Amino acid sequence: MKLVLSTEAVTENLDTRLIGQRVLCYSSLPSTNELAKGEARRGTVAGTVIIAEEQTAGKGRLKRAWLSPRGSLSLSVILYPGLEYLPSLIMVASLAVARAIEAVTGLKAQIKWPNDVLINGKKVCGILVESEVRGETVGYAVVGIGVNVNLRVSDFPELSLVATSLSQELGRAVSRLGLVKRLLVEMERLYLTLLDGGSIYEEWRASLVTLGKEVLVTSGGAEYSGIAESVARDGSLLVRRPDGSLSQIVAGDVTLRHQI
Ligand code: BTN
């Protein structure tokens, strides 16, 4: 089958020097992250991108499954960052997705901590960063991104209440090729800003829909309710508890108590 997202199409006039140096495209894969981890362990070039038209065993955060039928966008980017940059990859990926969606569709995208991208309060993209760290050294980091692009969410009952798609929000199909190219450009800009000593924290913080909201956070089996007061520079969430204390949460899952 001829791929819409082919190596030639994705790399043609791609305005990047790191991300997309090598692009591998597949009609179907179990999971782009799984393939990417194998490539990374074999030492493939930094900035390698793996794209699949569909995933049959897509992986979500917290060991959940991620649905990636045809019409969605599933990709993984392989990087070898220094340990100090690892926590910021979530910011790089979520901001890049938000910027790319806004540029390509004009839709306003917001980020729900730590890294879901929402449109009109519904999830349109999930991000799974997987890495191998030995002591102070990062073996690799794989940034996996799944976007609901051209899907009828109502065809997937498990998604219909919480998720949306770009085509559903826009009322027309969206070019996945245009979106992926813009996404790779934005990822590179943000990643290189970090490596050059710049900060992307302020933009990420300003894009968060979570701050100031009443939240319930589940993290490592514990639950924290309160007001999401702020985020630290390392990306952790600061929740003001009803007793006035402040909990710092590094990783978890947020439910907004009231819809936005
Ligand atoms: C989540 O919100 O739970 C994260 C979902 C991450 C899905 C992407 S799709 C591309 C990459 N490959 C995977 O198997 N998962 C990530």
XYZ file of C-alpha atoms and ligand atoms in Angstrom:
276
model
C 0.000 0.000 0.000
C 1.298 3.482 -0.858
C 1.920 5.461 2.309
C 0.508 8.983 2.665
C 3.166 9.584 5.278
C 6.252 8.391 3.378
C 9.897 9.161 4.126
C 10.151 11.205 0.919
C 7.037 13.249 1.649
C 7.959 13.936 5.287
C 11.571 14.902 4.577
C 10.901 16.988 1.439
C 11.833 20.610 2.268
C 11.721 19.746 5.981
C 13.216 22.776 7.678
C 15.165 20.974 10.436
C 18.755 19.904 10.944
C 18.375 17.407 13.808
C 14.863 16.034 14.065
C 13.966 14.087 10.938
C 17.543 13.343 9.794
C 16.284 9.802 9.445
C 12.564 9.083 8.998
C 11.122 5.577 8.907
C 7.472 5.202 7.848
C 5.284 2.117 8.221
C 1.765 1.217 7.234
C 1.168 -0.633 10.500
C 3.242 -1.275 13.616
C 2.423 -2.619 17.065
C 3.912 0.542 18.615
C 6.242 3.226 17.233
C 7.756 3.620 20.718
C 8.690 -0.063 20.867
C 10.389 0.058 17.465
C 12.074 3.341 18.397
C 13.514 1.864 21.593
C 15.057 -0.989 19.578
C 16.555 1.516 17.107
C 17.847 3.671 19.973
C 19.519 0.699 21.678
C 21.276 -0.011 18.367
C 22.495 3.606 18.451
C 20.564 5.100 15.547
C 21.198 8.748 14.750
C 19.679 11.394 17.085
C 16.512 12.873 15.662
C 15.363 9.623 14.033
C 11.584 9.629 13.609
C 9.389 6.523 13.367
C 5.885 7.030 11.957
C 3.038 4.521 11.596
C -0.257 4.927 9.755
C -1.817 2.742 12.458
C -0.683 0.990 15.643
C -2.077 -2.356 16.705
C -0.714 -2.236 20.273
C -0.254 1.481 20.941
C 0.968 2.230 24.456
C -0.353 4.975 26.689
C 0.895 6.340 29.994
C 0.447 4.328 33.175
C 0.369 1.058 31.193
C -2.842 2.006 29.409
C -3.571 1.105 25.797
C -3.603 3.892 23.193
C -5.978 3.599 20.253
C -4.325 4.563 16.978
C -6.535 3.640 14.036
C -5.928 4.880 10.489
C -6.554 8.595 10.330
C -4.612 9.189 13.526
C -0.960 10.233 13.734
C 1.485 8.048 15.666
C 5.141 8.893 15.820
C 8.208 8.553 18.010
C 11.315 10.721 18.040
C 14.647 9.358 19.297
C 16.937 11.716 21.220
C 20.042 11.364 23.383
C 19.734 14.340 25.746
C 21.807 15.070 28.823
C 20.120 14.051 32.077
C 19.312 17.687 32.932
C 17.090 17.984 29.837
C 15.094 14.794 30.389
C 12.245 16.314 32.476
C 11.806 19.064 29.868
C 11.082 16.658 26.992
C 7.458 16.502 28.111
C 7.311 20.290 27.781
C 9.022 20.183 24.382
C 6.592 17.607 23.032
C 3.357 19.057 24.399
C 4.226 22.615 23.379
C 5.312 21.470 19.917
C 1.995 19.663 19.429
C 0.009 22.678 20.644
C 1.954 25.046 18.382
C 1.627 22.730 15.363
C -2.122 22.249 15.851
C -2.662 25.988 16.130
C -0.512 26.698 13.068
C -2.121 24.065 10.851
C -5.765 24.284 11.968
C -6.167 27.611 13.762
C -7.706 25.709 16.687
C -6.709 26.791 20.202
C -4.851 23.974 21.950
C -4.233 23.788 25.691
C -2.113 21.472 27.800
C -3.435 19.454 30.718
C -0.631 18.641 33.137
C 1.592 16.843 32.577
C 1.279 16.380 28.835
C -2.173 15.876 27.360
C -3.133 18.319 24.642
C -6.779 19.380 24.717
C -9.108 21.205 22.391
C -12.284 22.618 23.892
C -11.566 20.602 27.048
C -11.226 17.241 25.284
C -8.082 15.215 24.715
C -6.735 15.298 21.179
C -3.178 14.119 21.816
C -1.273 11.929 24.256
C 2.467 11.828 24.832
C 4.573 9.011 26.236
C 8.247 9.685 26.940
C 10.267 6.530 27.606
C 13.939 6.643 28.484
C 16.834 4.525 29.625
C 18.993 6.091 32.306
C 22.139 4.533 33.768
C 23.537 6.535 36.676
C 23.944 10.065 35.353
C 23.795 9.006 31.712
C 20.743 8.926 29.479
C 21.040 5.924 27.142
C 18.184 7.246 25.032
C 14.866 9.060 25.213
C 11.941 8.174 22.979
C 9.239 10.817 22.691
C 6.032 9.132 21.521
C 3.199 11.307 20.275
C -0.287 10.224 19.265
C -2.737 12.738 17.754
C -6.373 12.086 16.887
C -6.364 13.781 13.504
C -9.057 12.450 11.155
C -11.258 10.267 13.336
C -14.928 10.094 14.211
C -14.535 9.757 17.936
C -18.089 8.432 18.229
C -16.866 5.275 16.419
C -14.834 4.509 19.551
C -17.124 4.377 22.606
C -14.161 4.324 25.014
C -13.046 7.692 23.639
C -16.228 9.544 22.924
C -16.723 11.177 26.353
C -13.173 12.350 26.971
C -11.552 12.699 23.571
C -11.936 14.605 20.357
C -10.170 14.784 17.013
C -8.957 17.640 14.857
C -11.407 16.768 12.062
C -14.282 16.683 14.519
C -13.418 20.087 15.967
C -12.809 21.630 12.568
C -15.584 19.966 10.555
C -13.144 18.913 7.847
C -10.172 16.615 7.328
C -6.698 17.862 8.250
C -3.472 17.091 6.366
C -1.508 14.687 8.541
C 1.546 15.361 6.403
C 1.279 19.109 7.013
C 0.794 18.483 10.715
C 3.714 16.099 11.122
C 6.112 18.421 9.273
C 5.146 21.402 11.400
C 5.347 19.262 14.531
C 8.920 18.186 13.759
C 9.934 21.795 13.075
C 8.398 23.015 16.350
C 9.969 20.144 18.314
C 13.364 21.004 16.946
C 12.979 24.731 17.728
C 11.966 23.996 21.316
C 14.613 21.309 21.858
C 17.397 23.479 20.469
C 16.212 26.390 22.629
C 16.790 24.155 25.646
C 20.203 22.972 24.465
C 21.196 26.604 23.818
C 20.416 27.413 27.465
C 17.036 29.076 26.783
C 13.816 28.399 28.659
C 10.538 26.984 27.378
C 9.026 26.743 30.859
C 7.183 30.077 30.691
C 5.351 29.202 27.456
C 4.499 25.724 28.741
C 3.203 27.141 32.015
C 1.080 29.694 30.165
C -0.448 26.922 28.028
C -1.539 24.820 31.019
C -5.267 24.597 31.504
C -4.718 22.968 34.896
C -3.477 25.909 36.979
C -5.931 27.543 39.350
C -8.336 24.605 38.956
C -9.639 22.211 41.564
C -8.000 18.880 40.760
C -7.768 15.291 41.860
C -4.325 13.877 41.167
C -3.480 10.189 41.329
C 0.205 9.465 41.669
C 1.885 6.208 42.677
C -1.303 4.814 44.210
C -1.974 7.969 46.290
C -4.651 10.590 45.648
C -4.219 14.318 46.164
C -7.087 16.756 45.926
C -6.754 20.510 46.055
C -6.071 23.496 43.871
C -3.365 23.151 41.194
C -1.421 26.212 42.279
C 1.688 26.152 40.148
C 4.260 24.097 38.309
C 7.954 23.976 39.164
C 10.664 24.407 36.528
C 11.256 20.651 36.536
C 7.620 20.215 35.447
C 6.259 18.943 38.768
C 2.800 20.103 39.875
C 2.232 21.995 43.134
C -1.165 21.257 44.669
C -2.523 23.324 47.589
C -4.347 20.854 49.849
C -7.503 21.722 51.817
C -5.386 21.810 55.045
C -3.164 24.525 53.510
C -0.158 22.269 52.867
C 1.519 22.089 49.465
C 2.147 18.753 47.697
C 4.712 18.532 44.919
C 3.773 15.852 42.402
C 6.341 14.686 39.894
C 4.212 12.303 37.830
C 0.554 11.480 37.890
C -2.832 11.710 36.341
C -5.058 14.746 36.796
C -8.818 14.932 36.811
C -10.194 18.460 36.632
C -13.017 18.647 39.142
C -15.062 21.025 36.982
C -15.111 20.962 33.237
C -13.362 23.858 31.548
C -1.203 8.827 26.880
O -1.875 9.865 26.841
O -1.509 7.902 27.630
C 0.023 8.735 26.010
C -0.271 8.179 24.659
C 0.958 8.086 23.781
C 0.662 7.448 22.448
C 1.809 7.511 21.492
S 1.340 7.096 19.850
C 3.000 7.023 19.355
C 3.760 6.369 20.480
N 3.741 4.930 20.363
C 3.068 4.341 21.360
O 2.881 3.120 21.475
N 2.602 5.283 22.202
C 2.993 6.611 21.796
